[in-house]
Amino acid sequence: MSTNLSRRSFGKRIGAAAIGASAIPTAAELAFAPHAAGQGQPQPDFYKFPDNFRWGCATAAYQVEGGAKEGGRGPSIWDSFSHTPGKTYKNETGDVADDDYHLYKEDIALLKGLGAKIYRFSVSWPRIFPEGTGKPNPQGLDFYSRLVDEMVAAGIDPFCTLFHWDLPQALQDKYGGWQSRETSKAFADYAGYVAEQLSDRVKHFFTINEFSSFIDLGYRTGVFAPGLQLAPAALNQTRHNAVLAHGLAVQAIRAKARPGTKVGLAENFISGTPVFNTEEHIKASELGTRVLNAPYLTVIMEGKYMEQYLEHEGANAPKFTAEDLKVISSPIDVLGINVYNPTYVRADEKHGFAVVPPPSSFPRMASPWLLIGPEGLYWAARHVAQIWGIKDIYVTENGCSSADVIAPDGHVYDTDRVMFLRNYLINLHRAVAEGFPVHGYFVWSLMDNFEWADAYNLRFGIYYVDYKTEKRIPKLSASFYREVIRRNAVV
Ligand code: NOJ
């Protein structure tokens, strides 16, 4: 004990700290006023991002909008699916969801409050073309035009996704949806039309979101709309029609949009994460990444189906022309990567790589599929840059579900989501620091929303949504993210 601090005064101080209520910040004070808790001592910013790095949030039309029957919107396959008993958690639907159709100004204000400079939203195809094709519905376009105006007024750059799974029901009825290339052509017409109308203010368009999710879950396992279980040959053809739709849409957007508009796709490609970082496992993870994405991102980037894929599928391989491949691989300006759970890959003598299935003890979030693998974000960015030479990358989705509850003090302490985001962001920082061209990041999601078949059972937002009142309550993760944005660094 130092001579300046007598035994008595030391004891007093300890006692004061231990029992003096005013000396101890409450949990809420600690959580929601972190700089006050720091007593004015500046924290060094580790993991600082470049000045021009852009932070934002993402949502999708069917998951947040509601207003399912308003403004002349036609039905989508998700309306039909969610209204079919037994298809979604407690038979819940997106009829109202977050009511963003009416509350969009409030939601843009939330983004502004976070300091976000980019927002990724999606356009509902059946709002624009209620029948999938034909005459556009001016009220539908007007909604998105107002939404975009609101963003621009808030200093937020809009990033528009054109297909986030809500296919017009009319195209399902008429053509079997993506089973027909008529749907691919209809998609290109719709994409070109929206780009023509909005590209005065929207500078980034993503054609399609997550091929494997809506095709494999919608047409193979049937747990997503339209709930089909196709045989392998028909399934591969459906996959082909979807990547063809992407290519046709890239061309249509280029033809109709203002010069300088950037176009790409947002894909949750399977990114091989090496089991550990040795040359042999890294090489295996690169090969694995190409092979595992053969029907989607690999053919889009390479302009041909890999031999391994065609051989493996044999008589069930898709039928295609050389012209199709050219269209599918139309050059893109930007790639969006949606990054959630890791896929670990190891070197293998026979096949060059092998996927390592996770043990049952692998840590995961509230969604059973959402294994926690922060380094997967580093590898995803590195792979697309190194394998395919992508020069403009955005993380178009990253986030997690958590068993969020409102604490007695009214706050939502989602410490697990903060832990998840912090560790993924540290790995994003590593990718950026090593020079991989990631220029922005969108957290999934701004607010809790309709999580597809899991409906309102799983919450991914950094804002909690009380579905009875539509009140948005910032979670601890919103405070965390606001601070990340403010300091442009992981905190
Ligand atoms: C990816 C999808 O694009 C999004 O719609 C979904 O909510 C999240 N993953 C979480 O599952």
Coordinates of C-alpha atoms and ligand atoms in Angstrom, one line a residue:
M1 CA 0.0 0.0 0.0
S2 CA 1.4 3.4 -0.9
T3 CA 2.1 5.9 1.9
N4 CA -0.3 8.4 0.4
L5 CA -3.2 6.0 0.8
S6 CA -3.7 5.1 4.4
R7 CA -5.3 1.8 5.3
R8 CA -8.4 3.8 6.5
S9 CA -8.9 5.8 3.4
F10 CA -8.3 2.8 1.1
G11 CA -10.9 0.9 3.1
K12 CA -13.3 3.8 2.7
R13 CA -12.8 3.9 -1.1
I14 CA -13.4 0.2 -1.5
G15 CA -16.4 0.4 0.7
A16 CA -17.8 3.3 -1.3
A17 CA -17.3 1.4 -4.5
A18 CA -18.9 -1.7 -3.1
I19 CA -21.9 -0.2 -1.5
G20 CA -22.4 3.3 -2.9
A21 CA -25.2 2.9 -5.4
S22 CA -24.3 6.1 -7.2
A23 CA -20.7 4.9 -7.8
I24 CA -21.9 1.8 -9.6
P25 CA -23.4 2.3 -13.0
T26 CA -26.5 0.4 -13.7
A27 CA -26.5 -2.3 -16.4
A28 CA -28.4 0.0 -18.6
E29 CA -26.0 2.9 -18.1
L30 CA -23.1 0.7 -18.9
A31 CA -24.7 -0.7 -22.0
F32 CA -26.3 2.4 -23.5
A33 CA -23.8 5.1 -22.6
P34 CA -20.4 3.4 -23.1
H35 CA -18.4 6.5 -23.5
A36 CA -19.8 7.9 -20.2
A37 CA -18.8 4.7 -18.5
G38 CA -15.3 5.1 -19.9
Q39 CA -14.9 8.2 -17.6
G40 CA -13.6 10.3 -20.4
Q41 CA -10.5 8.2 -21.1
P42 CA -10.3 7.8 -24.8
Q43 CA -10.3 4.2 -26.0
P44 CA -7.7 3.5 -28.7
D45 CA -9.4 2.4 -31.9
F46 CA -8.1 -1.0 -32.9
Y47 CA -9.4 -2.3 -36.2
K48 CA -10.0 1.0 -37.8
F49 CA -11.5 0.9 -41.3
P50 CA -10.5 3.1 -44.3
D51 CA -12.2 6.6 -44.4
N52 CA -14.3 5.7 -47.4
F53 CA -15.6 2.4 -46.0
R54 CA -19.5 2.4 -46.0
W55 CA -21.7 1.0 -43.3
G56 CA -25.4 0.2 -43.6
C57 CA -28.3 -2.2 -43.0
A58 CA -30.3 -4.6 -45.2
T59 CA -33.9 -5.7 -45.4
A60 CA -36.1 -7.3 -48.0
A61 CA -39.6 -6.4 -49.2
Y62 CA -41.7 -9.4 -48.2
Q63 CA -39.9 -9.6 -44.8
V64 CA -40.7 -6.0 -43.7
E65 CA -43.3 -4.3 -45.9
G66 CA -46.7 -5.7 -45.1
G67 CA -49.3 -3.9 -47.1
A68 CA -49.8 -7.1 -49.0
K69 CA -53.0 -6.1 -50.7
E70 CA -52.3 -2.4 -51.0
G71 CA -51.2 -0.1 -53.8
G72 CA -52.4 -2.5 -56.5
R73 CA -49.8 -5.2 -55.4
G74 CA -50.4 -8.7 -56.9
P75 CA -50.0 -11.9 -54.9
S76 CA -46.5 -13.5 -54.7
I77 CA -45.7 -17.1 -54.1
W78 CA -44.8 -16.2 -50.5
D79 CA -48.4 -14.9 -49.9
S80 CA -49.8 -18.2 -51.2
F81 CA -47.2 -20.3 -49.3
S82 CA -47.6 -18.5 -46.0
H83 CA -51.3 -18.8 -46.2
T84 CA -51.1 -22.5 -46.7
P85 CA -51.5 -24.2 -43.3
G86 CA -48.4 -25.9 -42.0
K87 CA -45.8 -24.1 -44.1
T88 CA -44.6 -21.4 -41.7
Y89 CA -44.1 -21.2 -37.9
K90 CA -47.6 -20.9 -36.4
N91 CA -48.9 -20.2 -39.9
E92 CA -47.7 -16.6 -39.7
T93 CA -47.6 -14.5 -42.8
G94 CA -46.0 -11.4 -44.2
D95 CA -49.4 -9.6 -44.6
V96 CA -48.4 -6.9 -42.1
A97 CA -44.8 -7.8 -41.1
D98 CA -43.1 -4.6 -39.9
D99 CA -45.6 -2.5 -41.7
D100 CA -42.7 -0.7 -43.3
Y101 CA -45.0 0.0 -46.3
H102 CA -46.5 2.7 -44.0
L103 CA -43.7 3.3 -41.5
Y104 CA -40.9 3.6 -44.0
K105 CA -40.1 7.2 -43.0
E106 CA -39.6 6.1 -39.4
D107 CA -37.4 3.2 -40.6
I108 CA -35.2 5.5 -42.7
A109 CA -35.0 7.8 -39.6
L110 CA -33.7 4.8 -37.6
L111 CA -31.0 4.3 -40.2
K112 CA -30.0 7.9 -40.1
G113 CA -29.9 7.7 -36.3
L114 CA -27.4 4.9 -36.6
G115 CA -25.2 7.0 -38.9
A116 CA -25.7 4.5 -41.8
K117 CA -24.8 5.8 -45.2
I118 CA -26.1 2.8 -47.3
Y119 CA -29.3 0.9 -47.2
R120 CA -30.1 -2.3 -49.0
F121 CA -33.8 -2.8 -49.7
S122 CA -35.6 -5.0 -52.2
V123 CA -38.4 -4.2 -54.7
S124 CA -41.4 -6.5 -54.6
W125 CA -41.9 -7.6 -58.2
P126 CA -45.7 -8.1 -57.9
R127 CA -46.0 -4.5 -56.7
I128 CA -44.5 -3.3 -60.0
F129 CA -46.0 -6.0 -62.3
P130 CA -49.0 -7.5 -60.4
E131 CA -49.2 -10.3 -63.0
G132 CA -45.5 -10.6 -63.4
T133 CA -45.5 -9.1 -66.9
G134 CA -47.6 -6.6 -68.9
K135 CA -48.5 -3.1 -67.7
P136 CA -46.6 -1.7 -64.8
N137 CA -48.5 -0.6 -61.8
P138 CA -47.7 3.1 -61.2
Q139 CA -48.7 3.0 -57.5
G140 CA -46.1 0.2 -56.9
L141 CA -43.3 2.3 -58.5
D142 CA -44.4 5.3 -56.6
F143 CA -43.9 3.6 -53.3
Y144 CA -40.2 2.8 -54.1
S145 CA -39.7 6.2 -55.5
R146 CA -40.8 7.8 -52.3
L147 CA -38.7 5.3 -50.3
V148 CA -35.6 6.2 -52.4
D149 CA -36.4 10.0 -52.0
E150 CA -36.5 9.5 -48.2
M151 CA -33.1 7.8 -48.2
V152 CA -31.5 10.4 -50.4
A153 CA -32.9 13.2 -48.2
A154 CA -31.3 11.4 -45.2
G155 CA -27.9 11.2 -46.9
I156 CA -28.3 7.4 -47.4
D157 CA -27.2 5.8 -50.7
P158 CA -29.9 3.2 -51.8
F159 CA -28.8 -0.3 -52.9
C160 CA -31.6 -2.1 -54.6
T161 CA -32.2 -5.8 -54.9
L162 CA -34.6 -6.8 -57.6
F163 CA -35.5 -10.3 -56.6
H164 CA -35.6 -11.3 -53.0
W165 CA -37.8 -14.4 -53.5
D166 CA -41.3 -12.9 -53.8
L167 CA -42.1 -14.1 -57.3
P168 CA -45.4 -13.0 -58.7
Q169 CA -47.9 -15.9 -58.2
A170 CA -49.1 -15.4 -61.8
L171 CA -45.7 -16.6 -63.1
Q172 CA -45.8 -19.6 -60.9
D173 CA -49.3 -20.5 -62.2
K174 CA -48.5 -19.8 -65.8
Y175 CA -45.0 -21.2 -66.1
G176 CA -44.2 -23.1 -63.0
G177 CA -42.0 -20.1 -61.9
W178 CA -38.3 -20.6 -62.4
Q179 CA -38.9 -24.0 -64.0
S180 CA -39.4 -22.0 -67.3
R181 CA -37.1 -19.6 -69.1
E182 CA -40.2 -17.5 -69.7
T183 CA -39.8 -16.4 -66.1
S184 CA -36.1 -15.6 -66.8
K185 CA -37.2 -13.3 -69.6
A186 CA -40.0 -11.7 -67.6
F187 CA -37.5 -11.0 -64.9
A188 CA -35.2 -9.2 -67.3
D189 CA -38.1 -7.0 -68.5
Y190 CA -39.0 -6.1 -64.9
A191 CA -35.4 -5.5 -63.9
G192 CA -34.8 -3.2 -66.9
Y193 CA -38.0 -1.3 -66.2
V194 CA -37.2 -0.7 -62.5
A195 CA -33.6 0.4 -63.3
E196 CA -34.9 2.8 -66.0
Q197 CA -37.2 4.4 -63.5
L198 CA -35.0 4.5 -60.4
S199 CA -31.4 4.8 -61.7
D200 CA -31.5 8.6 -61.5
R201 CA -31.2 8.0 -57.7
V202 CA -30.2 4.4 -57.3
K203 CA -26.6 3.7 -58.4
H204 CA -26.4 0.0 -57.4
F205 CA -28.7 -2.8 -58.4
F206 CA -28.4 -6.4 -57.4
T207 CA -30.3 -8.8 -59.7
I208 CA -31.0 -11.8 -57.5
N209 CA -30.5 -12.6 -53.9
E210 CA -29.2 -16.1 -52.8
F211 CA -29.8 -18.6 -55.6
S212 CA -29.4 -21.6 -53.5
S213 CA -31.9 -20.4 -50.8
F214 CA -34.9 -19.9 -53.1
I215 CA -34.1 -22.7 -55.6
D216 CA -32.8 -25.4 -53.3
L217 CA -35.3 -24.7 -50.5
G218 CA -38.1 -23.8 -52.8
Y219 CA -37.8 -26.4 -55.5
R220 CA -35.8 -29.3 -53.9
T221 CA -36.7 -29.6 -50.3
G222 CA -39.9 -27.6 -50.5
V223 CA -39.6 -25.8 -47.2
F224 CA -39.7 -22.4 -48.9
A225 CA -42.2 -21.2 -51.5
P226 CA -43.3 -22.5 -53.9
G227 CA -42.9 -25.7 -51.8
L228 CA -41.9 -28.1 -54.6
Q229 CA -39.7 -31.2 -54.6
L230 CA -38.4 -31.5 -58.1
A231 CA -36.5 -34.5 -59.5
P232 CA -32.8 -33.8 -60.2
A233 CA -33.0 -33.0 -63.9
A234 CA -35.9 -30.5 -63.5
L235 CA -34.1 -29.0 -60.5
N236 CA -30.9 -28.4 -62.5
Q237 CA -32.9 -26.8 -65.3
T238 CA -34.5 -24.5 -62.8
R239 CA -31.1 -23.5 -61.4
H240 CA -30.0 -22.8 -65.0
N241 CA -33.1 -20.6 -65.6
A242 CA -32.3 -18.6 -62.5
V243 CA -28.7 -17.9 -63.5
L244 CA -29.9 -17.1 -67.0
A245 CA -32.4 -14.7 -65.5
H246 CA -29.5 -13.0 -63.7
G247 CA -27.5 -12.6 -66.9
L248 CA -30.5 -11.3 -68.9
A249 CA -31.3 -8.8 -66.2
V250 CA -27.7 -7.6 -66.1
Q251 CA -28.0 -6.9 -69.9
A252 CA -31.4 -5.3 -69.5
I253 CA -30.2 -3.0 -66.6
R254 CA -27.2 -1.9 -68.7
A255 CA -29.5 -1.1 -71.6
K256 CA -32.0 0.9 -69.6
A257 CA -30.2 2.4 -66.6
R258 CA -28.3 5.7 -66.5
P259 CA -24.7 5.5 -67.4
G260 CA -22.5 4.7 -64.4
T261 CA -25.1 2.4 -62.8
K262 CA -23.4 -0.5 -61.1
V263 CA -25.0 -4.0 -61.4
G264 CA -24.3 -7.3 -59.7
L265 CA -25.8 -10.0 -57.5
A266 CA -26.0 -10.8 -53.8
E267 CA -25.0 -14.4 -53.2
N268 CA -24.6 -16.6 -50.1
F269 CA -22.1 -18.7 -52.0
I270 CA -20.5 -21.6 -50.2
S271 CA -17.2 -20.2 -49.2
G272 CA -14.7 -22.9 -48.2
T273 CA -13.0 -22.0 -44.9
P274 CA -9.8 -23.9 -44.6
V275 CA -9.7 -26.0 -41.4
F276 CA -6.5 -24.2 -40.6
N277 CA -4.2 -22.0 -42.6
T278 CA -1.7 -24.1 -44.4
E279 CA -1.0 -24.0 -48.1
E280 CA -2.6 -27.3 -48.7
H281 CA -5.9 -26.5 -46.9
I282 CA -6.1 -23.1 -48.4
K283 CA -5.7 -24.5 -51.9
A284 CA -8.3 -27.1 -51.1
S285 CA -10.7 -24.3 -49.9
E286 CA -10.3 -22.5 -53.2
L287 CA -11.0 -25.5 -55.3
G288 CA -13.9 -26.4 -52.9
T289 CA -15.4 -22.9 -53.3
R290 CA -15.4 -23.3 -57.1
V291 CA -16.9 -26.8 -57.1
L292 CA -19.5 -26.2 -54.4
N293 CA -20.9 -23.2 -56.3
A294 CA -20.7 -24.8 -59.8
P295 CA -24.4 -24.2 -60.7
Y296 CA -24.5 -20.6 -59.5
L297 CA -21.7 -18.2 -58.8
T298 CA -19.0 -20.3 -60.5
V299 CA -20.8 -20.4 -63.9
I300 CA -21.7 -16.7 -63.5
M301 CA -18.0 -15.8 -63.0
E302 CA -16.4 -18.4 -65.3
G303 CA -18.9 -18.6 -68.1
K304 CA -19.0 -22.4 -68.1
Y305 CA -20.2 -25.2 -66.0
M306 CA -17.3 -27.1 -64.3
E307 CA -16.6 -30.5 -65.7
Q308 CA -17.0 -32.0 -62.2
Y309 CA -20.5 -30.7 -62.0
L310 CA -21.6 -31.9 -65.4
E311 CA -20.1 -35.3 -64.9
H312 CA -21.6 -35.6 -61.4
E313 CA -25.1 -34.7 -62.7
G314 CA -24.7 -36.9 -65.8
A315 CA -28.1 -37.3 -67.6
N316 CA -29.6 -34.8 -65.1
A317 CA -27.3 -32.0 -66.1
P318 CA -29.0 -28.8 -67.3
K319 CA -29.5 -28.3 -71.1
F320 CA -28.0 -25.1 -72.3
T321 CA -26.6 -23.3 -75.3
A322 CA -23.3 -21.5 -75.8
E323 CA -25.3 -18.3 -76.0
D324 CA -26.8 -19.0 -72.6
L325 CA -23.4 -19.2 -71.0
K326 CA -22.4 -15.9 -72.6
V327 CA -25.5 -14.3 -71.2
I328 CA -25.1 -15.9 -67.7
S329 CA -21.5 -14.6 -67.5
S330 CA -22.3 -11.0 -68.6
P331 CA -19.7 -9.0 -66.7
I332 CA -20.8 -7.6 -63.3
D333 CA -19.5 -4.4 -61.6
V334 CA -20.0 -5.4 -58.0
L335 CA -20.5 -8.5 -56.0
G336 CA -22.6 -8.7 -52.9
I337 CA -21.6 -11.5 -50.5
N338 CA -24.1 -12.7 -47.8
V339 CA -22.0 -14.3 -45.1
Y340 CA -23.4 -16.4 -42.2
N341 CA -22.3 -19.9 -41.3
P342 CA -18.9 -21.3 -42.3
T343 CA -18.2 -24.4 -44.4
Y344 CA -14.9 -26.0 -43.3
V345 CA -12.8 -27.6 -46.0
R346 CA -9.7 -29.7 -45.8
A347 CA -7.2 -31.0 -48.3
D348 CA -8.0 -34.5 -49.7
E349 CA -5.8 -36.6 -51.9
K350 CA -8.5 -38.1 -54.0
H351 CA -10.8 -35.2 -54.7
G352 CA -8.5 -32.3 -53.9
F353 CA -10.8 -31.1 -51.2
A354 CA -13.3 -32.4 -48.7
V355 CA -16.1 -30.7 -46.7
V356 CA -15.7 -31.4 -43.0
P357 CA -19.2 -31.7 -41.4
P358 CA -19.5 -29.8 -38.1
P359 CA -19.6 -31.8 -34.9
S360 CA -22.9 -31.4 -33.0
S361 CA -21.1 -29.4 -30.3
F362 CA -20.3 -26.6 -32.9
P363 CA -21.5 -23.3 -31.4
R364 CA -24.5 -21.8 -33.1
M365 CA -27.0 -19.0 -32.8
A366 CA -30.8 -19.2 -32.4
S367 CA -31.3 -20.5 -36.0
P368 CA -30.0 -24.1 -35.8
W369 CA -28.2 -23.7 -39.2
L370 CA -26.3 -20.6 -38.0
L371 CA -23.0 -21.9 -36.9
I372 CA -20.6 -19.3 -35.6
G373 CA -17.5 -19.0 -37.8
P374 CA -16.2 -15.4 -37.9
E375 CA -13.2 -16.2 -40.0
G376 CA -15.6 -17.3 -42.7
L377 CA -16.1 -13.6 -43.5
Y378 CA -12.4 -13.1 -44.1
W379 CA -12.2 -16.2 -46.4
A380 CA -15.4 -15.2 -48.3
A381 CA -14.0 -11.8 -49.2
R382 CA -10.5 -13.2 -50.0
H383 CA -11.9 -16.1 -52.2
V384 CA -14.1 -13.9 -54.5
A385 CA -11.2 -11.5 -54.9
Q386 CA -8.5 -14.1 -55.5
I387 CA -10.5 -16.8 -57.4
W388 CA -12.5 -14.5 -59.7
G389 CA -10.7 -11.2 -59.5
I390 CA -13.7 -9.3 -58.1
K391 CA -12.7 -5.6 -57.6
D392 CA -15.8 -4.2 -55.9
I393 CA -17.2 -6.3 -53.0
Y394 CA -19.9 -5.4 -50.5
V395 CA -20.9 -7.6 -47.6
T396 CA -24.6 -7.4 -48.5
E397 CA -25.7 -9.5 -45.4
N398 CA -24.2 -10.6 -42.1
G399 CA -25.9 -11.0 -38.8
C400 CA -27.6 -13.5 -36.6
S401 CA -30.7 -14.6 -34.8
S402 CA -30.8 -14.4 -31.1
A403 CA -33.4 -15.3 -28.4
D404 CA -34.0 -11.6 -27.7
V405 CA -36.1 -10.7 -24.7
I406 CA -37.0 -7.3 -23.3
A407 CA -35.5 -7.0 -19.9
P408 CA -37.5 -5.5 -16.9
D409 CA -35.7 -2.2 -17.6
G410 CA -37.1 -2.1 -21.1
H411 CA -33.8 -2.8 -22.9
V412 CA -32.8 -5.8 -25.0
Y413 CA -29.3 -7.0 -24.0
D414 CA -28.4 -9.2 -27.1
T415 CA -24.8 -9.7 -25.9
D416 CA -24.5 -12.8 -28.1
R417 CA -25.3 -10.8 -31.3
V418 CA -22.8 -8.2 -30.3
M419 CA -20.2 -10.9 -29.8
F420 CA -21.2 -12.4 -33.2
L421 CA -21.0 -9.1 -35.0
R422 CA -17.8 -8.0 -33.3
N423 CA -15.9 -11.1 -34.3
Y424 CA -17.2 -11.2 -37.9
L425 CA -16.2 -7.5 -38.2
I426 CA -12.7 -8.2 -36.9
N427 CA -12.3 -10.7 -39.7
L428 CA -13.8 -8.2 -42.2
H429 CA -11.1 -5.8 -41.0
R430 CA -8.5 -8.4 -41.6
A431 CA -9.7 -8.8 -45.2
V432 CA -9.7 -5.0 -45.8
A433 CA -6.3 -4.6 -44.1
E434 CA -4.9 -7.2 -46.4
G435 CA -6.1 -5.2 -49.4
F436 CA -9.2 -7.3 -50.5
P437 CA -11.6 -4.7 -52.1
V438 CA -14.5 -4.8 -49.7
H439 CA -16.0 -1.3 -49.8
G440 CA -19.1 -1.6 -47.5
Y441 CA -21.0 -3.8 -45.1
F442 CA -24.8 -4.2 -44.5
V443 CA -25.9 -5.8 -41.2
W444 CA -28.8 -8.2 -41.5
S445 CA -31.0 -6.8 -40.4
L446 CA -32.1 -3.3 -39.5
M447 CA -35.0 -4.7 -37.5
D448 CA -36.7 -8.1 -36.7
N449 CA -38.8 -9.3 -39.6
F450 CA -40.6 -12.2 -41.2
E451 CA -37.9 -14.9 -41.3
W452 CA -39.5 -17.0 -44.0
A453 CA -40.6 -20.4 -42.8
D454 CA -39.5 -19.5 -39.3
A455 CA -41.7 -16.4 -39.6
Y456 CA -41.6 -14.3 -36.4
N457 CA -40.1 -17.0 -34.3
L458 CA -36.5 -15.9 -35.1
R459 CA -35.3 -12.4 -34.7
F460 CA -32.4 -11.0 -36.7
G461 CA -32.8 -7.3 -36.1
I462 CA -30.6 -4.8 -34.3
Y463 CA -33.9 -3.1 -33.6
Y464 CA -36.5 -5.2 -31.7
V465 CA -39.9 -5.1 -33.2
D466 CA -43.0 -5.5 -31.0
Y467 CA -45.4 -6.9 -33.6
K468 CA -48.4 -5.9 -31.6
T469 CA -47.6 -2.2 -31.6
E470 CA -45.0 -2.1 -34.4
K471 CA -42.8 -0.3 -32.0
R472 CA -39.1 -0.5 -32.8
I473 CA -36.8 -0.8 -29.7
P474 CA -33.0 -0.5 -30.1
K475 CA -31.2 -3.5 -28.9
L476 CA -27.7 -3.4 -27.4
S477 CA -26.4 -4.4 -30.8
A478 CA -27.9 -1.1 -32.3
S479 CA -25.8 0.9 -29.8
F480 CA -22.8 -1.3 -30.7
Y481 CA -23.3 -0.7 -34.4
R482 CA -23.9 3.0 -34.0
E483 CA -20.5 3.2 -32.2
V484 CA -18.8 1.1 -34.9
I485 CA -20.1 3.5 -37.5
R486 CA -19.2 6.6 -35.4
R487 CA -15.6 5.5 -34.9
N488 CA -15.4 3.6 -38.2
A489 CA -13.8 0.9 -36.2
V490 CA -14.7 -2.3 -34.3
V491 CA -15.5 -1.5 -30.7
Ligands
NOJ1 C1 -30.5 -14.6 -46.1 C2 -31.7 -14.0 -46.7 O1 -31.3 -13.2 -47.8 C3 -32.6 -13.2 -45.8 O2 -33.8 -13.0 -46.4 C4 -32.7 -14.0 -44.5 O3 -33.6 -13.4 -43.6 C5 -31.4 -14.1 -43.8 N1 -30.5 -14.9 -44.7 C6 -31.4 -14.8 -42.5 O4 -31.8 -16.2 -42.6

